[in-house]
Structures are given as structure tokens and as C-alpha cells.
Amino acid sequence: DAGITQSPRHKVTETGTPVTLRCHQTENHRYMYWYRQDPGHGLRLIHYSYGVKDTDKGEVSDGYSVSRSKTEDFLLTLESATSSQTSVYFCAISLEQGGNTQYFGPGTRLTVL
Amino acid sequence: EDQVTQSPEALRLQEGESSSLNCSYTVSGLRGLFWYRQDPGKGPEFLFTLYSAGEEKEKERLKATLTKKESFLHITAPKPEDSATYLCAGVMDSSYKLIFGSGTRLLVRP
């Protein structure tokens, strides 16, 4: 295992409520990523971080924000959850960007009613 | 547009029946091609990285190859435990972004 944990692993919430997902790594990797996985779309990048307090948007960032105050933690926040954000969310880490391998966490299944 | 396409979407094999999964890409300046295995309810598990055309890598019953337009994941004499979804992804030169295909669902029957 790549030393990545995600919490919670499952969550059911209602439309309009804020939700925060946590990714924790013990590998001291610089780069961290948040993806969502949906049938027919594969894995799509939401946001990524290239260091403490350094983040940038991915291809599906609308409705999501992130924060990274420590190397080991990367938080994904849905400010006001919508049903379209029902998905499985994966965190990934890599030592470097670009051609360097990304290792994935176990995922969080989020259902927005 | 950079794109990764996997085929077939699903594949059923008998135990011991060898086959190949295809990953074609139109990623400009490909810097790396990655293969992952994903079991139901779990995160993708890294298998291989290929960096240049002609490169091959092997792990147990799996062998990954890369050409200038596509990659193949060859499965030799598969076992039921090889059943999973196999994902490929490409990364462009000087980019952070992994572009994933939709995956191939492999079922190996005993």
C-alpha cells in the first residue's frame, strides 16, 4: 500500500450541505490530487496540490475547493453539495509531477440526496 | 484533443485463455503511459509505466507494450484472480495531468 488513507469512506448527505473529504499520506510526497470516478467518464481530475498551500484546478473543479496546510493532508470541500456531485472520490499522490507514477487511496463514496 | 481510448469495454475469458487489452492514445508529447488494475470498491493499483515506443514490462502473467499510437496489456494464461477493471492513462510532456481511459472490465471464468 502507498500509505494513503481517505476519510470518511462512505457518506450520505443532503443537497445544499457542506462536505469535507480528507486525504492523509505517510509518504511525504510533494504532489497530491483529487479525482472523481463516474460510470462512462473514467477518472477525472478535480484539483491538485504541488506543495503546502500550493494548489491548482483540474478539469472538473467547479463546485469544489481544496486546502493543504500540511504536507500529509489534502482536503476537498464541497461548499454546497449537489446531486451531480454524487460520485466516488479518489485521492492520489506522486513524488514528482508529469511522468511520475501516481498512487491512489481507497476512495470515498459520496451520495448527495 | 488529448484522449485515451480503451477496448474492449468488457472481456470474458476462460481460465488459461490468453488475450490482449488495447489502449490507444492521442496525447501530444506523451511522457508516460500508465496501467492500473482496479478491483470493485477499491482504488486503482499501479501496474506499469512505459515511457517510450518499443518498451515492454512484465509482471507475473501480465506484459505491457507501447508503440507510438497504442499500448497493449497482454494477459497470458489468466486465472480468476486476474478479474478486475484495467485502466490505462497517459500524461503529456511537462504536465501534471493523467488522462484516463474508461477501462476494460475483465472476467476470467474458472
Short mmCIF file of C-alpha atoms in Angstrom, two decimals:
data_model
loop_
_atom_site.label_atom_id
_atom_site.label_comp_id
_atom_site.label_asym_id
_atom_site.label_seq_id
_atom_site.Cartn_x
_atom_site.Cartn_y
_atom_site.Cartn_z
CA ASP A 1 0.00 0.00 0.00
CA ALA A 2 1.13 3.54 -0.74
CA GLY A 3 0.35 4.85 2.75
CA ILE A 4 -2.75 6.80 1.76
CA THR A 5 -5.94 6.92 3.79
CA GLN A 6 -9.19 8.67 3.00
CA SER A 7 -11.97 9.62 5.36
CA PRO A 8 -14.81 9.11 5.53
CA ARG A 9 -15.02 6.03 3.31
CA HIS A 10 -18.75 6.44 2.83
CA LYS A 11 -21.00 9.45 3.28
CA VAL A 12 -24.62 10.26 2.58
CA THR A 13 -25.62 13.90 2.72
CA GLU A 14 -28.36 16.21 1.56
CA THR A 15 -28.32 18.79 -1.20
CA GLY A 16 -27.04 22.15 -0.04
CA THR A 17 -24.94 20.91 2.88
CA PRO A 18 -21.17 21.40 3.05
CA VAL A 19 -18.98 18.30 2.88
CA THR A 20 -15.26 17.86 3.52
CA LEU A 21 -13.28 14.82 2.46
CA ARG A 22 -9.84 14.17 3.87
CA CYS A 23 -6.80 12.55 2.32
CA HIS A 24 -3.84 11.66 4.53
CA GLN A 25 -0.48 10.31 3.35
CA THR A 26 2.52 8.99 5.22
CA GLU A 27 4.91 9.01 2.22
CA ASN A 28 5.95 12.67 2.36
CA HIS A 29 5.15 13.01 -1.37
CA ARG A 30 5.02 16.55 -2.67
CA TYR A 31 2.12 16.17 -5.11
CA MET A 32 -1.44 15.28 -4.13
CA TYR A 33 -4.52 15.00 -6.33
CA TRP A 34 -8.27 14.66 -6.04
CA TYR A 35 -10.20 12.72 -8.70
CA ARG A 36 -13.78 11.69 -9.14
CA GLN A 37 -14.83 8.49 -10.86
CA ASP A 38 -18.18 8.16 -12.59
CA PRO A 39 -19.53 5.50 -14.95
CA GLY A 40 -18.81 6.43 -18.56
CA HIS A 41 -16.37 9.19 -17.62
CA GLY A 42 -13.47 7.36 -16.06
CA LEU A 43 -11.29 9.22 -13.58
CA ARG A 44 -11.29 13.00 -13.86
CA LEU A 45 -9.02 15.42 -12.03
CA ILE A 46 -10.71 17.93 -9.71
CA HIS A 47 -7.79 19.75 -8.07
CA TYR A 48 -4.20 19.09 -7.31
CA SER A 49 -1.51 20.39 -4.96
CA TYR A 50 2.19 20.83 -5.61
CA GLY A 51 3.12 21.78 -2.08
CA VAL A 52 1.82 23.17 1.19
CA LYS A 53 -0.66 25.93 0.40
CA ASP A 54 0.01 25.49 -3.34
CA THR A 55 -3.00 24.21 -5.27
CA ASP A 56 -4.43 24.44 -8.76
CA LYS A 57 -7.57 23.47 -10.65
CA GLY A 58 -8.15 20.35 -12.69
CA GLU A 59 -10.68 19.73 -15.44
CA VAL A 60 -13.81 19.46 -13.23
CA SER A 61 -13.13 21.95 -10.42
CA ASP A 62 -16.44 23.87 -10.38
CA GLY A 63 -18.21 23.46 -7.03
CA TYR A 64 -15.09 22.19 -5.26
CA SER A 65 -12.35 23.81 -3.20
CA VAL A 66 -9.22 22.36 -1.64
CA SER A 67 -6.74 23.17 1.07
CA ARG A 68 -3.37 21.85 2.07
CA SER A 69 -1.95 23.20 5.32
CA LYS A 70 0.41 20.26 5.93
CA THR A 71 2.37 18.04 3.60
CA GLU A 72 0.43 14.96 4.70
CA ASP A 73 -3.14 16.28 4.44
CA PHE A 74 -5.18 17.38 1.43
CA LEU A 75 -8.80 18.37 2.00
CA LEU A 76 -11.56 18.50 -0.61
CA THR A 77 -14.60 20.63 0.23
CA LEU A 78 -17.97 20.76 -1.45
CA GLU A 79 -19.30 24.10 -0.24
CA SER A 80 -22.92 23.27 -1.09
CA ALA A 81 -23.33 19.69 -2.27
CA THR A 82 -25.47 18.92 -5.32
CA SER A 83 -26.79 15.60 -6.63
CA SER A 84 -24.37 15.86 -9.59
CA GLN A 85 -21.53 15.52 -7.09
CA THR A 86 -22.63 12.03 -6.14
CA SER A 87 -19.55 10.03 -7.08
CA VAL A 88 -16.58 8.07 -5.83
CA TYR A 89 -13.69 10.35 -4.90
CA PHE A 90 -10.08 9.22 -5.02
CA CYS A 91 -7.00 10.89 -3.65
CA ALA A 92 -3.65 10.23 -5.29
CA ILE A 93 -0.04 11.14 -4.52
CA SER A 94 3.16 11.34 -6.52
CA LEU A 95 6.76 12.15 -5.76
CA GLU A 96 7.01 14.38 -8.82
CA GLN A 97 4.57 15.60 -11.42
CA GLY A 98 4.34 14.70 -15.06
CA GLY A 99 5.66 11.25 -15.86
CA ASN A 100 5.96 10.22 -12.26
CA THR A 101 3.65 7.47 -11.04
CA GLN A 102 0.53 8.41 -9.10
CA TYR A 103 -0.59 6.12 -6.28
CA PHE A 104 -4.22 6.05 -5.27
CA GLY A 105 -6.09 5.87 -2.00
CA PRO A 106 -9.05 3.56 -1.28
CA GLY A 107 -11.72 6.11 -2.22
CA THR A 108 -14.73 7.79 -0.63
CA ARG A 109 -18.22 7.01 -1.87
CA LEU A 110 -20.36 10.15 -1.57
CA THR A 111 -24.09 10.19 -2.11
CA VAL A 112 -25.93 13.51 -2.26
CA LEU A 113 -29.69 13.15 -1.88
CA GLU B 1 -7.89 16.97 -28.08
CA ASP B 2 -5.83 14.63 -25.94
CA GLN B 3 -7.68 11.38 -25.49
CA VAL B 4 -7.18 7.82 -24.29
CA THR B 5 -9.48 5.07 -25.56
CA GLN B 6 -9.60 1.53 -24.26
CA SER B 7 -11.04 -1.54 -25.93
CA PRO B 8 -12.88 -3.74 -25.47
CA GLU B 9 -15.13 -2.32 -22.76
CA ALA B 10 -15.58 -5.80 -21.33
CA LEU B 11 -13.84 -9.11 -21.92
CA ARG B 12 -14.76 -12.58 -20.74
CA LEU B 13 -12.10 -15.28 -20.82
CA GLN B 14 -11.86 -18.86 -19.72
CA GLU B 15 -9.05 -19.63 -17.29
CA GLY B 16 -5.91 -20.18 -19.34
CA GLU B 17 -7.21 -18.33 -22.41
CA SER B 18 -4.66 -15.64 -23.28
CA SER B 19 -5.73 -12.29 -24.71
CA SER B 20 -4.81 -8.62 -25.02
CA LEU B 21 -6.35 -5.33 -23.93
CA ASN B 22 -5.85 -2.26 -26.07
CA CYS B 23 -5.20 1.36 -25.12
CA SER B 24 -4.94 3.86 -27.97
CA TYR B 25 -3.95 7.43 -27.30
CA THR B 26 -3.86 10.79 -29.00
CA VAL B 27 -1.90 12.52 -26.26
CA SER B 28 0.52 15.01 -27.70
CA GLY B 29 4.07 14.64 -26.50
CA LEU B 30 3.35 11.54 -24.44
CA ARG B 31 5.62 11.50 -21.43
CA GLY B 32 4.37 8.29 -19.88
CA LEU B 33 1.72 5.61 -20.29
CA PHE B 34 0.40 4.01 -17.12
CA TRP B 35 -1.53 0.82 -16.48
CA TYR B 36 -3.59 0.30 -13.34
CA ARG B 37 -5.73 -2.51 -12.00
CA GLN B 38 -8.91 -1.67 -10.10
CA ASP B 39 -10.92 -4.13 -8.05
CA PRO B 40 -14.55 -3.34 -7.11
CA GLY B 41 -14.78 -0.87 -4.25
CA LYS B 42 -11.05 -0.14 -4.26
CA GLY B 43 -8.68 2.45 -5.63
CA PRO B 44 -6.59 1.89 -8.76
CA GLU B 45 -3.47 -0.17 -8.12
CA PHE B 46 -0.37 0.72 -10.12
CA LEU B 47 0.92 -1.95 -12.51
CA PHE B 48 3.30 -0.45 -15.10
CA THR B 49 4.74 2.73 -16.53
CA LEU B 50 6.01 2.83 -20.12
CA TYR B 51 7.97 5.81 -21.38
CA SER B 52 8.99 5.13 -24.97
CA ALA B 53 7.85 3.20 -28.03
CA GLY B 54 9.20 -0.34 -28.04
CA GLU B 55 9.37 -0.57 -24.28
CA GLU B 56 7.95 -3.68 -22.60
CA LYS B 57 7.38 -4.54 -18.95
CA GLU B 58 6.23 -7.77 -17.33
CA LYS B 59 4.73 -8.79 -14.02
CA GLU B 60 3.60 -12.36 -13.48
CA ARG B 61 1.00 -13.10 -16.20
CA LEU B 62 0.88 -9.51 -17.45
CA LYS B 63 3.01 -7.84 -20.07
CA ALA B 64 2.59 -4.25 -21.21
CA THR B 65 3.93 -2.92 -24.52
CA LEU B 66 3.98 0.53 -26.09
CA THR B 67 4.01 1.80 -29.67
CA LYS B 68 3.73 5.36 -30.96
CA LYS B 69 -0.06 5.14 -31.06
CA GLU B 70 -1.15 2.49 -28.61
CA SER B 71 -0.35 0.22 -25.72
CA PHE B 72 -1.31 -3.38 -25.13
CA LEU B 73 -1.73 -5.29 -21.93
CA HIS B 74 -1.17 -8.95 -22.72
CA ILE B 75 -2.56 -11.49 -20.28
CA THR B 76 -1.04 -14.95 -20.56
CA ALA B 77 -2.91 -17.96 -19.16
CA PRO B 78 -5.14 -15.80 -16.93
CA LYS B 79 -6.57 -17.01 -13.63
CA PRO B 80 -9.87 -16.00 -11.98
CA GLU B 81 -7.95 -13.70 -9.62
CA ASP B 82 -6.96 -11.60 -12.64
CA SER B 83 -10.59 -10.50 -12.92
CA ALA B 84 -10.69 -6.71 -12.46
CA THR B 85 -11.02 -3.48 -14.39
CA TYR B 86 -7.81 -2.44 -16.11
CA LEU B 87 -7.22 1.27 -16.64
CA CYS B 88 -4.67 2.99 -18.79
CA ALA B 89 -3.70 6.64 -18.60
CA GLY B 90 -1.36 8.94 -20.48
CA VAL B 91 0.48 12.04 -19.34
CA MET B 92 1.60 14.81 -21.65
CA ASP B 93 5.07 16.23 -21.68
CA SER B 94 5.62 18.74 -18.86
CA SER B 95 2.15 18.19 -17.45
CA TYR B 96 0.69 17.01 -14.19
CA LYS B 97 -2.44 15.68 -15.81
CA LEU B 98 -3.16 11.97 -16.18
CA ILE B 99 -5.72 11.37 -18.95
CA PHE B 100 -7.58 8.15 -18.21
CA GLY B 101 -9.40 5.77 -20.48
CA SER B 102 -12.73 4.33 -19.36
CA GLY B 103 -11.23 0.93 -18.61
CA THR B 104 -11.67 -2.69 -19.68
CA ARG B 105 -13.64 -4.98 -17.34
CA LEU B 106 -12.02 -8.39 -17.42
CA LEU B 107 -13.78 -11.52 -16.15
CA VAL B 108 -11.86 -14.78 -16.05
CA ARG B 109 -14.03 -17.84 -15.51
CA PRO B 110 -12.65 -21.00 -13.89
#
